[in-house]
Amino acid sequence: MALIVHKYGGTSMGSTERIRSVAQRVAKWVHAGHQMVVVPSAMSGETNRLLGLAKELMPNATTPEAMRELDAIAATGEQVSVGLLALALQAQGVSAVSYGGWQVPLETDSAFTKARITRIDDRRVRADLAAGRVVIITGFQGIDAEGNVTTLGRGGSDTSAVAVAAALKAAECLIYTDVDGVYTTDPRIVPEARRLSTISFEEMLEMASLGSKVLQIRSVEFAGKYRVPTRVLSSFTPHDIPIDEEAVSGTLITFEEDEKMEQAVVAGIAFNRDEAKISVIGVPDRPGIAYALLGPVAEANIDVDVIIQNVSHDGRTDFSFTVHRNDYARTMELLKAKILPAVGAADVRGDARICKVSIVGIGMKSHVGVAARMFQTLSSEGINIQMITTSEIKTSVVLDEKYMELAVRALHKAFGLEEPKAAG
Ligand code: ADP
Ligand code: ASP
Ligand code: MG
């Protein structure tokens, strides 16, 4: 008997029929003798619907008091789904109880719409488990020190599940979704993408942070920090498949660099359209200029990602960087109103039609020429690279967004990701 956490995403919880199937799957695990905690998302489309209603009344809800209400609204999606799942289990004769994050309580800081989990009180959950109940906890949300409901950011149910698994020292956290694991890239963009049976924690962290929305990045951080055995698998297999088969399906995140593991130079390709590029033109090229431009941006709590400074001509240079698209308008305003006059730059230009495409793999640590192959592949497709950034295990390029799918497909092919990898 083990304590297991299951997480079911929006599509997996998308209708009462799907919820019944989730309940049947969970019941199978209960009947096999396991203690079960289940963390569901809202029914698919529900969080978007709720935030859409909010937007009709306030298109730009950016003040703390408005963001508090956004969280109160968005959190209701999961509150419905936990109750429905508890009923579906009870209807099958399985004792189950549902809790909102605030009832556990799952405590967070007060950063509305992107709160961080600070502590999980496991007493209530443990008492229910000891009494033989399945415990169902809302994904995506918690409560801050002042008693406000908070949410963890889009896709945050993954993080709730892994954090709950860490707090309860669960034997495993199974993330059930609408694909049967983590693929070399999003199978919706490249149908030839291949499922990885394992992926190293470091690679999964990069894939998630660079845009693979299959797992929210903070869930991967929790998995790493607390060494939670975490597996991504499908909720669309027949609910009565043998448990032994189900338990080894999907993709396992691994923490050891194992010789026998799939070792490719590039494990996967991530991409996103979440950023916008800003170029400051004609900046005086003198010491301290990067700080003069980006210091006030950081003070406004805006994260800067890729940065590039051009060679200077006649004592002036161009300076470009990317920010999240949600922060684009705010950053442009800040630059125009305050920063440009202060540094004496000539102009600022913005481009929100960019994408970032990244190759990720721990094998890149020990192989040279990987980035060059990436640049060559893009060049032979006639794709212009606007910015480049690298780390030990990834290379990212910023491109015109119209080339995103072409770039991902070409790179997937160039790095042989469709081919089965040789063992050893
Ligand atoms: P859930 O609602 O279950 O949380 P998500 O939509 O958040 O599901 O995540 C699953 C989706 O992630 C898949 O349908 C797939 O399109 C997308 N995805 C992006 N990159 C990958 C990848 N590398 N491997 C698998 N799925 C990916
Ligand atoms: N329901 C939330 C969202 O749509 C959280 C999640 O599904 O993980 O973002
Ligand atoms: Mg998700």
Tab-separated table of C-alpha atoms and ligand atoms in Angstrom:
chain	number	residue	atom	x	y	z
A	1	MET	CA	0.000	0.000	0.000
A	2	ALA	CA	1.321	3.432	-0.914
A	3	LEU	CA	0.194	7.025	-0.730
A	4	ILE	CA	-0.290	8.235	-4.292
A	5	VAL	CA	-1.279	11.655	-5.662
A	6	HIS	CA	-3.176	11.869	-8.961
A	7	LYS	CA	-3.634	15.121	-10.875
A	8	TYR	CA	-6.229	15.412	-13.643
A	9	GLY	CA	-6.129	18.324	-16.096
A	10	GLY	CA	-9.012	20.248	-17.624
A	11	THR	CA	-9.670	17.984	-20.608
A	12	SER	CA	-9.534	14.938	-18.325
A	13	MET	CA	-12.246	16.590	-16.188
A	14	GLY	CA	-14.055	18.079	-19.216
A	15	SER	CA	-17.546	16.572	-18.778
A	16	THR	CA	-19.513	14.566	-16.225
A	17	GLU	CA	-18.763	11.513	-18.345
A	18	ARG	CA	-15.020	12.226	-18.137
A	19	ILE	CA	-15.317	12.837	-14.378
A	20	ARG	CA	-17.037	9.473	-13.990
A	21	SER	CA	-14.152	7.861	-15.839
A	22	VAL	CA	-11.633	9.637	-13.554
A	23	ALA	CA	-13.580	8.329	-10.538
A	24	GLN	CA	-13.458	4.789	-11.945
A	25	ARG	CA	-9.705	5.081	-12.412
A	26	VAL	CA	-9.176	6.417	-8.896
A	27	ALA	CA	-11.447	3.668	-7.498
A	28	LYS	CA	-9.227	1.086	-9.210
A	29	TRP	CA	-6.205	2.482	-7.301
A	30	VAL	CA	-8.190	2.470	-4.040
A	31	HIS	CA	-9.215	-1.136	-4.577
A	32	ALA	CA	-5.570	-2.033	-5.171
A	33	GLY	CA	-4.986	-0.853	-1.585
A	34	HIS	CA	-3.537	2.624	-2.100
A	35	GLN	CA	-4.244	5.789	-0.145
A	36	MET	CA	-5.317	8.353	-2.713
A	37	VAL	CA	-5.169	12.138	-2.905
A	38	VAL	CA	-6.557	13.623	-6.112
A	39	VAL	CA	-5.918	17.157	-7.384
A	40	PRO	CA	-8.181	18.093	-10.306
A	41	SER	CA	-8.212	21.176	-12.534
A	42	ALA	CA	-11.337	23.077	-13.482
A	43	MET	CA	-13.367	21.555	-16.342
A	44	SER	CA	-11.704	22.512	-19.635
A	45	GLY	CA	-12.509	26.033	-20.805
A	46	GLU	CA	-13.921	27.010	-17.407
A	47	THR	CA	-10.993	29.142	-16.189
A	48	ASN	CA	-10.994	31.003	-19.518
A	49	ARG	CA	-14.755	31.512	-19.258
A	50	LEU	CA	-14.492	32.882	-15.723
A	51	LEU	CA	-11.618	35.231	-16.563
A	52	GLY	CA	-13.536	36.304	-19.686
A	53	LEU	CA	-16.473	37.385	-17.523
A	54	ALA	CA	-14.103	39.375	-15.337
A	55	LYS	CA	-12.602	41.016	-18.405
A	56	GLU	CA	-16.016	42.172	-19.610
A	57	LEU	CA	-16.330	44.199	-16.424
A	58	MET	CA	-12.708	45.311	-16.121
A	59	PRO	CA	-10.551	44.875	-19.236
A	60	ASN	CA	-7.311	45.718	-17.406
A	61	ALA	CA	-7.425	44.324	-13.905
A	62	THR	CA	-3.904	45.144	-12.731
A	63	THR	CA	-4.349	46.745	-9.301
A	64	PRO	CA	-3.853	44.469	-6.270
A	65	GLU	CA	-7.471	44.911	-5.245
A	66	ALA	CA	-8.716	43.927	-8.711
A	67	MET	CA	-6.299	40.994	-8.916
A	68	ARG	CA	-7.611	39.739	-5.590
A	69	GLU	CA	-11.039	39.499	-7.196
A	70	LEU	CA	-9.654	37.778	-10.311
A	71	ASP	CA	-8.318	35.040	-8.040
A	72	ALA	CA	-11.580	34.755	-6.119
A	73	ILE	CA	-13.384	34.336	-9.465
A	74	ALA	CA	-10.926	31.963	-11.171
A	75	ALA	CA	-10.664	29.709	-8.114
A	76	THR	CA	-14.331	28.737	-8.374
A	77	GLY	CA	-13.660	26.532	-11.412
A	78	GLU	CA	-11.728	23.996	-9.367
A	79	GLN	CA	-14.186	24.196	-6.491
A	80	VAL	CA	-16.884	22.815	-8.757
A	81	SER	CA	-14.712	20.051	-10.175
A	82	VAL	CA	-13.577	18.715	-6.762
A	83	GLY	CA	-17.176	18.466	-5.572
A	84	LEU	CA	-18.254	16.698	-8.761
A	85	LEU	CA	-15.400	14.210	-8.497
A	86	ALA	CA	-16.217	13.486	-4.835
A	87	LEU	CA	-19.842	12.789	-5.803
A	88	ALA	CA	-18.752	10.551	-8.675
A	89	LEU	CA	-16.581	8.502	-6.284
A	90	GLN	CA	-19.299	8.288	-3.641
A	91	ALA	CA	-21.745	7.161	-6.331
A	92	GLN	CA	-19.357	4.253	-6.949
A	93	GLY	CA	-19.312	3.374	-3.285
A	94	VAL	CA	-15.923	4.957	-2.554
A	95	SER	CA	-15.700	7.254	0.445
A	96	ALA	CA	-14.397	10.652	-0.676
A	97	VAL	CA	-14.212	14.214	0.606
A	98	SER	CA	-13.351	17.422	-1.269
A	99	TYR	CA	-11.527	20.504	0.008
A	100	GLY	CA	-10.775	23.919	-1.382
A	101	GLY	CA	-7.126	24.910	-0.957
A	102	TRP	CA	-8.190	27.284	1.837
A	103	GLN	CA	-9.699	24.422	3.818
A	104	VAL	CA	-6.552	22.249	3.853
A	105	PRO	CA	-5.073	24.880	4.282
A	106	LEU	CA	-2.572	25.257	1.484
A	107	GLU	CA	-0.868	28.531	2.349
A	108	THR	CA	0.623	30.908	-0.215
A	109	ASP	CA	2.092	34.383	-0.383
A	110	SER	CA	-0.162	37.246	-1.522
A	111	ALA	CA	1.040	37.599	-5.120
A	112	PHE	CA	-2.443	37.390	-6.649
A	113	THR	CA	-2.621	35.490	-9.974
A	114	LYS	CA	0.876	34.036	-9.442
A	115	ALA	CA	1.071	33.136	-5.776
A	116	ARG	CA	3.747	30.802	-4.415
A	117	ILE	CA	2.989	27.976	-2.008
A	118	THR	CA	4.626	28.588	1.370
A	119	ARG	CA	3.255	25.757	3.546
A	120	ILE	CA	0.789	22.901	3.422
A	121	ASP	CA	-0.867	21.688	6.606
A	122	ASP	CA	-1.208	17.940	6.150
A	123	ARG	CA	-3.164	17.114	9.327
A	124	ARG	CA	-6.687	17.212	7.956
A	125	VAL	CA	-5.698	15.257	4.848
A	126	ARG	CA	-3.857	12.604	6.863
A	127	ALA	CA	-6.833	12.145	9.182
A	128	ASP	CA	-9.137	11.565	6.212
A	129	LEU	CA	-6.712	9.145	4.600
A	130	ALA	CA	-6.426	7.235	7.872
A	131	ALA	CA	-10.225	7.048	7.946
A	132	GLY	CA	-10.145	5.430	4.507
A	133	ARG	CA	-11.323	8.402	2.455
A	134	VAL	CA	-10.076	9.594	-0.899
A	135	VAL	CA	-9.099	13.241	-0.423
A	136	ILE	CA	-9.774	15.585	-3.335
A	137	ILE	CA	-8.068	18.984	-3.213
A	138	THR	CA	-8.615	21.885	-5.609
A	139	GLY	CA	-5.696	22.506	-7.927
A	140	PHE	CA	-4.407	25.988	-8.741
A	141	GLN	CA	-5.164	27.770	-5.466
A	142	GLY	CA	-4.510	28.431	-1.817
A	143	ILE	CA	-4.982	31.033	0.861
A	144	ASP	CA	-2.682	33.859	1.969
A	145	ALA	CA	-1.848	34.973	5.502
A	146	GLU	CA	-4.759	37.461	5.438
A	147	GLY	CA	-7.281	34.790	4.463
A	148	ASN	CA	-7.575	35.803	0.795
A	149	VAL	CA	-7.994	33.127	-1.860
A	150	THR	CA	-5.003	33.161	-4.220
A	151	THR	CA	-4.208	31.338	-7.454
A	152	LEU	CA	-0.882	29.929	-8.595
A	153	GLY	CA	-0.875	31.087	-12.236
A	154	ARG	CA	-2.250	29.372	-15.326
A	155	GLY	CA	-1.530	25.665	-15.374
A	156	GLY	CA	-1.010	25.828	-11.604
A	157	SER	CA	-2.815	22.589	-10.757
A	158	ASP	CA	0.352	20.710	-11.692
A	159	THR	CA	2.153	22.660	-8.990
A	160	SER	CA	-0.590	22.030	-6.429
A	161	ALA	CA	-0.356	18.297	-7.073
A	162	VAL	CA	3.428	18.026	-6.822
A	163	ALA	CA	3.490	20.284	-3.737
A	164	VAL	CA	0.818	18.176	-2.043
A	165	ALA	CA	2.772	15.035	-2.959
A	166	ALA	CA	5.914	16.584	-1.441
A	167	ALA	CA	4.110	17.629	1.753
A	168	LEU	CA	2.618	14.158	2.204
A	169	LYS	CA	5.836	12.412	1.121
A	170	ALA	CA	3.754	10.500	-1.407
A	171	ALA	CA	5.315	7.541	-3.177
A	172	GLU	CA	4.504	9.074	-6.552
A	173	CYS	CA	2.716	11.984	-8.206
A	174	LEU	CA	0.920	10.958	-11.391
A	175	ILE	CA	-0.015	13.853	-13.685
A	176	TYR	CA	-2.838	12.627	-15.934
A	177	THR	CA	-3.386	14.699	-19.062
A	178	ASP	CA	-4.616	14.553	-22.656
A	179	VAL	CA	-1.310	13.266	-24.088
A	180	ASP	CA	0.388	10.057	-23.015
A	181	GLY	CA	3.571	11.684	-21.762
A	182	VAL	CA	6.223	14.282	-22.491
A	183	TYR	CA	7.155	14.382	-26.167
A	184	THR	CA	10.229	15.590	-28.032
A	185	THR	CA	8.081	18.615	-28.875
A	186	ASP	CA	4.391	19.509	-28.764
A	187	PRO	CA	2.704	16.711	-30.767
A	188	ARG	CA	0.054	19.215	-31.867
A	189	ILE	CA	2.712	21.031	-33.901
A	190	VAL	CA	4.837	18.072	-34.987
A	191	PRO	CA	2.777	14.901	-35.400
A	192	GLU	CA	6.017	12.889	-35.704
A	193	ALA	CA	7.072	13.929	-32.186
A	194	ARG	CA	8.081	10.966	-30.063
A	195	ARG	CA	7.189	10.217	-26.467
A	196	LEU	CA	10.115	10.066	-24.064
A	197	SER	CA	9.847	7.254	-21.517
A	198	THR	CA	12.079	9.267	-19.185
A	199	ILE	CA	13.284	12.848	-19.123
A	200	SER	CA	15.907	14.231	-16.759
A	201	PHE	CA	14.759	16.775	-14.215
A	202	GLU	CA	17.102	19.408	-15.683
A	203	GLU	CA	15.716	18.923	-19.181
A	204	MET	CA	12.116	19.000	-17.971
A	205	LEU	CA	12.826	22.212	-16.089
A	206	GLU	CA	14.211	23.858	-19.230
A	207	MET	CA	11.412	22.514	-21.453
A	208	ALA	CA	8.787	23.880	-19.044
A	209	SER	CA	10.489	27.235	-18.594
A	210	LEU	CA	10.954	27.645	-22.345
A	211	GLY	CA	7.314	27.087	-23.154
A	212	SER	CA	6.282	23.389	-23.087
A	213	LYS	CA	3.006	23.803	-21.289
A	214	VAL	CA	2.665	20.114	-20.505
A	215	LEU	CA	3.888	20.896	-16.949
A	216	GLN	CA	3.877	24.240	-15.154
A	217	ILE	CA	7.492	25.142	-14.348
A	218	ARG	CA	6.932	25.487	-10.631
A	219	SER	CA	5.672	21.901	-10.453
A	220	VAL	CA	9.004	20.761	-11.898
A	221	GLU	CA	10.862	22.947	-9.382
A	222	PHE	CA	8.939	21.305	-6.534
A	223	ALA	CA	9.587	17.849	-7.954
A	224	GLY	CA	13.313	18.627	-7.981
A	225	LYS	CA	13.499	20.315	-4.597
A	226	TYR	CA	11.656	17.543	-2.778
A	227	ARG	CA	12.656	14.686	-5.105
A	228	VAL	CA	9.024	13.794	-5.812
A	229	PRO	CA	8.807	10.882	-8.234
A	230	THR	CA	6.647	12.470	-10.934
A	231	ARG	CA	5.157	10.871	-14.035
A	232	VAL	CA	3.121	12.394	-16.881
A	233	LEU	CA	0.584	9.989	-18.405
A	234	SER	CA	-2.727	9.782	-20.235
A	235	SER	CA	-6.175	9.864	-18.671
A	236	PHE	CA	-7.556	8.657	-22.006
A	237	THR	CA	-6.478	5.018	-21.704
A	238	PRO	CA	-9.343	2.687	-20.693
A	239	HIS	CA	-9.876	3.355	-16.983
A	240	ASP	CA	-9.688	-0.361	-16.240
A	241	ILE	CA	-6.261	-1.059	-17.760
A	242	PRO	CA	-4.193	-3.170	-15.377
A	243	ILE	CA	-2.630	-0.983	-12.696
A	244	ASP	CA	0.849	-2.477	-13.267
A	245	GLU	CA	0.683	-1.405	-16.896
A	246	GLU	CA	-0.641	2.064	-16.071
A	247	ALA	CA	1.968	2.647	-13.357
A	248	VAL	CA	4.862	2.356	-15.816
A	249	SER	CA	3.290	4.212	-18.748
A	250	GLY	CA	3.914	7.822	-19.780
A	251	THR	CA	7.087	9.758	-18.974
A	252	LEU	CA	8.983	9.601	-15.700
A	253	ILE	CA	11.079	12.560	-14.579
A	254	THR	CA	14.436	11.186	-13.444
A	255	PHE	CA	16.920	12.703	-11.056
A	256	GLU	CA	19.977	10.568	-11.684
A	257	GLU	CA	22.130	10.741	-14.777
A	258	ASP	CA	21.796	7.096	-15.649
A	259	GLU	CA	23.946	5.577	-18.378
A	260	LYS	CA	21.090	3.397	-19.519
A	261	MET	CA	18.707	6.297	-19.881
A	262	GLU	CA	17.861	7.669	-23.279
A	263	GLN	CA	20.826	9.932	-23.993
A	264	ALA	CA	20.449	12.198	-26.944
A	265	VAL	CA	22.304	15.418	-27.576
A	266	VAL	CA	18.981	17.194	-27.935
A	267	ALA	CA	16.079	15.769	-25.919
A	268	GLY	CA	13.404	18.144	-27.091
A	269	ILE	CA	12.308	21.394	-28.652
A	270	ALA	CA	10.298	24.034	-26.829
A	271	PHE	CA	8.728	27.187	-28.199
A	272	ASN	CA	6.566	30.043	-27.084
A	273	ARG	CA	4.847	33.154	-28.312
A	274	ASP	CA	4.695	34.689	-24.878
A	275	GLU	CA	7.344	37.353	-25.328
A	276	ALA	CA	7.733	40.690	-27.096
A	277	LYS	CA	10.922	42.394	-28.239
A	278	ILE	CA	11.832	45.962	-27.420
A	279	SER	CA	14.722	47.768	-29.102
A	280	VAL	CA	16.132	51.002	-27.772
A	281	ILE	CA	17.847	52.819	-30.626
A	282	GLY	CA	20.787	55.206	-30.435
A	283	VAL	CA	21.756	54.682	-26.815
A	284	PRO	CA	24.957	56.513	-25.740
A	285	ASP	CA	27.523	53.679	-25.373
A	286	ARG	CA	28.996	54.316	-21.937
A	287	PRO	CA	29.466	52.280	-18.747
A	288	GLY	CA	26.278	51.777	-16.757
A	289	ILE	CA	23.917	52.003	-19.702
A	290	ALA	CA	22.465	48.481	-19.310
A	291	TYR	CA	21.670	49.295	-15.717
A	292	ALA	CA	20.193	52.687	-16.603
A	293	LEU	CA	17.844	50.988	-19.083
A	294	LEU	CA	16.976	47.791	-17.246
A	295	GLY	CA	17.206	48.891	-13.606
A	296	PRO	CA	13.895	50.799	-13.721
A	297	VAL	CA	12.307	47.887	-15.638
A	298	ALA	CA	13.309	45.474	-12.860
A	299	GLU	CA	12.069	47.921	-10.234
A	300	ALA	CA	8.670	47.877	-11.943
A	301	ASN	CA	8.693	44.095	-11.356
A	302	ILE	CA	9.033	43.270	-15.043
A	303	ASP	CA	11.171	40.238	-15.900
A	304	VAL	CA	13.578	40.656	-18.789
A	305	ASP	CA	14.572	37.542	-20.704
A	306	VAL	CA	16.837	37.685	-23.771
A	307	ILE	CA	19.163	40.702	-23.990
A	308	ILE	CA	21.434	41.819	-26.827
A	309	GLN	CA	23.568	44.921	-27.246
A	310	ASN	CA	24.897	45.784	-30.687
A	311	VAL	CA	28.350	47.009	-31.625
A	312	SER	CA	28.450	50.783	-31.272
A	313	HIS	CA	28.911	53.337	-34.044
A	314	ASP	CA	29.948	56.897	-33.295
A	315	GLY	CA	29.498	56.320	-29.567
A	316	ARG	CA	25.901	55.107	-29.930
A	317	THR	CA	24.506	51.577	-29.829
A	318	ASP	CA	21.194	49.704	-30.078
A	319	PHE	CA	19.995	47.664	-27.135
A	320	SER	CA	17.266	45.005	-27.424
A	321	PHE	CA	15.560	42.802	-24.878
A	322	THR	CA	12.422	40.706	-24.493
A	323	VAL	CA	9.701	40.824	-21.845
A	324	HIS	CA	6.516	38.826	-21.340
A	325	ARG	CA	3.762	40.025	-23.681
A	326	ASN	CA	1.593	40.850	-20.689
A	327	ASP	CA	4.241	43.381	-19.636
A	328	TYR	CA	4.889	44.748	-23.134
A	329	ALA	CA	2.632	47.825	-23.060
A	330	ARG	CA	3.736	48.723	-19.552
A	331	THR	CA	7.432	48.445	-20.476
A	332	MET	CA	6.989	50.588	-23.602
A	333	GLU	CA	5.222	53.260	-21.559
A	334	LEU	CA	7.913	53.214	-18.914
A	335	LEU	CA	10.658	53.552	-21.513
A	336	LYS	CA	8.999	56.387	-23.378
A	337	ALA	CA	7.926	58.357	-20.331
A	338	LYS	CA	10.927	57.953	-18.040
A	339	ILE	CA	13.877	55.912	-19.205
A	340	LEU	CA	14.521	57.310	-22.699
A	341	PRO	CA	14.617	60.953	-21.614
A	342	ALA	CA	16.926	59.997	-18.721
A	343	VAL	CA	19.486	58.084	-20.818
A	344	GLY	CA	19.226	60.260	-23.921
A	345	ALA	CA	18.368	57.459	-26.384
A	346	ALA	CA	16.997	58.356	-29.817
A	347	ASP	CA	13.997	56.041	-30.114
A	348	VAL	CA	12.311	52.857	-28.917
A	349	ARG	CA	10.680	50.228	-31.140
A	350	GLY	CA	8.584	47.268	-30.122
A	351	ASP	CA	7.674	44.014	-31.835
A	352	ALA	CA	5.127	41.660	-30.309
A	353	ARG	CA	5.152	39.319	-33.318
A	354	ILE	CA	8.113	37.257	-32.244
A	355	CYS	CA	8.565	33.734	-30.934
A	356	LYS	CA	11.294	31.932	-29.082
A	357	VAL	CA	12.356	28.465	-30.202
A	358	SER	CA	14.742	26.431	-28.039
A	359	ILE	CA	16.615	23.162	-28.258
A	360	VAL	CA	17.145	21.433	-24.909
A	361	GLY	CA	19.366	18.528	-23.898
A	362	ILE	CA	21.862	17.569	-21.209
A	363	GLY	CA	23.897	15.948	-23.979
A	364	MET	CA	24.737	19.488	-25.149
A	365	LYS	CA	27.101	19.804	-22.175
A	366	SER	CA	29.518	17.382	-23.782
A	367	HIS	CA	28.956	18.038	-27.484
A	368	VAL	CA	30.271	20.921	-29.512
A	369	GLY	CA	28.637	22.272	-32.644
A	370	VAL	CA	25.045	21.733	-31.536
A	371	ALA	CA	24.152	25.429	-31.649
A	372	ALA	CA	25.895	25.753	-35.016
A	373	ARG	CA	23.721	22.938	-36.370
A	374	MET	CA	20.670	24.789	-35.115
A	375	PHE	CA	21.731	28.018	-36.874
A	376	GLN	CA	22.555	26.149	-40.077
A	377	THR	CA	19.151	24.447	-40.089
A	378	LEU	CA	17.348	27.757	-39.663
A	379	SER	CA	19.473	29.407	-42.311
A	380	SER	CA	18.752	26.683	-44.852
A	381	GLU	CA	15.040	27.364	-44.274
A	382	GLY	CA	15.671	31.081	-44.889
A	383	ILE	CA	14.739	31.996	-41.322
A	384	ASN	CA	16.435	35.082	-39.883
A	385	ILE	CA	17.605	34.851	-36.261
A	386	GLN	CA	16.963	38.061	-34.321
A	387	MET	CA	18.455	37.137	-30.958
A	388	ILE	CA	20.324	34.196	-29.431
A	389	THR	CA	20.772	33.027	-25.867
A	390	THR	CA	22.480	29.911	-24.583
A	391	SER	CA	23.110	27.965	-21.396
A	392	GLU	CA	24.876	24.659	-20.784
A	393	ILE	CA	21.855	22.635	-21.806
A	394	LYS	CA	19.840	24.868	-24.137
A	395	THR	CA	20.091	27.265	-27.047
A	396	SER	CA	17.207	29.637	-27.728
A	397	VAL	CA	16.624	31.870	-30.712
A	398	VAL	CA	14.150	34.696	-31.170
A	399	LEU	CA	12.452	34.667	-34.581
A	400	ASP	CA	9.582	36.312	-36.422
A	401	GLU	CA	6.559	34.403	-35.123
A	402	LYS	CA	5.411	33.480	-38.636
A	403	TYR	CA	8.366	31.057	-38.807
A	404	MET	CA	7.658	29.292	-35.528
A	405	GLU	CA	6.121	26.064	-36.793
A	406	LEU	CA	8.536	25.803	-39.714
A	407	ALA	CA	11.496	26.263	-37.366
A	408	VAL	CA	10.243	23.685	-34.858
A	409	ARG	CA	9.583	21.097	-37.583
A	410	ALA	CA	12.927	21.690	-39.291
A	411	LEU	CA	14.876	21.428	-36.028
A	412	HIS	CA	12.950	18.346	-34.932
A	413	LYS	CA	14.029	16.683	-38.140
A	414	ALA	CA	17.600	18.017	-38.140
A	415	PHE	CA	18.258	16.583	-34.674
A	416	GLY	CA	16.736	13.214	-35.604
A	417	LEU	CA	14.114	13.375	-32.915
A	418	GLU	CA	11.633	11.182	-34.769
A	419	GLU	CA	14.117	8.322	-34.875
A	420	PRO	CA	14.219	5.824	-32.021
A	421	LYS	CA	17.338	6.582	-29.995
A	422	ALA	CA	20.030	3.934	-29.697
A	423	ALA	CA	20.277	2.495	-26.185
A	424	GLY	CA	23.380	3.003	-24.054
B	1	ADP	P1	-3.857	19.663	-18.705
B	1	ADP	O1	-5.162	20.348	-18.908
B	1	ADP	O2	-3.988	18.188	-18.529
B	1	ADP	O3	-3.021	20.311	-17.640
B	1	ADP	P2	-2.269	20.982	-20.734
B	1	ADP	O4	-3.013	21.463	-21.935
B	1	ADP	O5	-1.893	21.976	-19.698
B	1	ADP	O6	-3.095	19.792	-20.096
B	1	ADP	O7	-0.932	20.214	-21.169
B	1	ADP	C1	-1.007	19.173	-22.113
B	1	ADP	C2	-0.696	19.710	-23.495
B	1	ADP	O8	0.650	20.161	-23.524
B	1	ADP	C3	-0.750	18.690	-24.604
B	1	ADP	O9	-2.053	18.555	-25.116
B	1	ADP	C4	0.235	19.220	-25.636
B	1	ADP	O10	-0.410	19.863	-26.716
B	1	ADP	C5	1.030	20.272	-24.875
B	1	ADP	N1	2.482	20.096	-24.989
B	1	ADP	C6	3.373	21.090	-25.239
B	1	ADP	N2	4.609	20.612	-25.308
B	1	ADP	C7	4.528	19.278	-25.074
B	1	ADP	C8	5.485	18.243	-25.002
B	1	ADP	N3	6.786	18.464	-25.181
B	1	ADP	N4	5.046	16.986	-24.739
B	1	ADP	C9	3.742	16.744	-24.542
B	1	ADP	N5	2.788	17.689	-24.610
B	1	ADP	C10	3.164	18.953	-24.865
B	2	ASP	N1	-7.635	25.745	-14.248
B	2	ASP	C1	-6.364	26.436	-14.226
B	2	ASP	C2	-5.995	26.905	-15.628
B	2	ASP	O1	-6.751	26.707	-16.559
B	2	ASP	C3	-5.270	25.627	-13.614
B	2	ASP	C4	-4.907	24.354	-14.362
B	2	ASP	O2	-5.695	23.867	-15.180
B	2	ASP	O3	-3.832	23.801	-14.079
B	2	ASP	O4	-4.975	27.515	-15.811
B	3	MG	MG	-1.855	22.045	-17.637
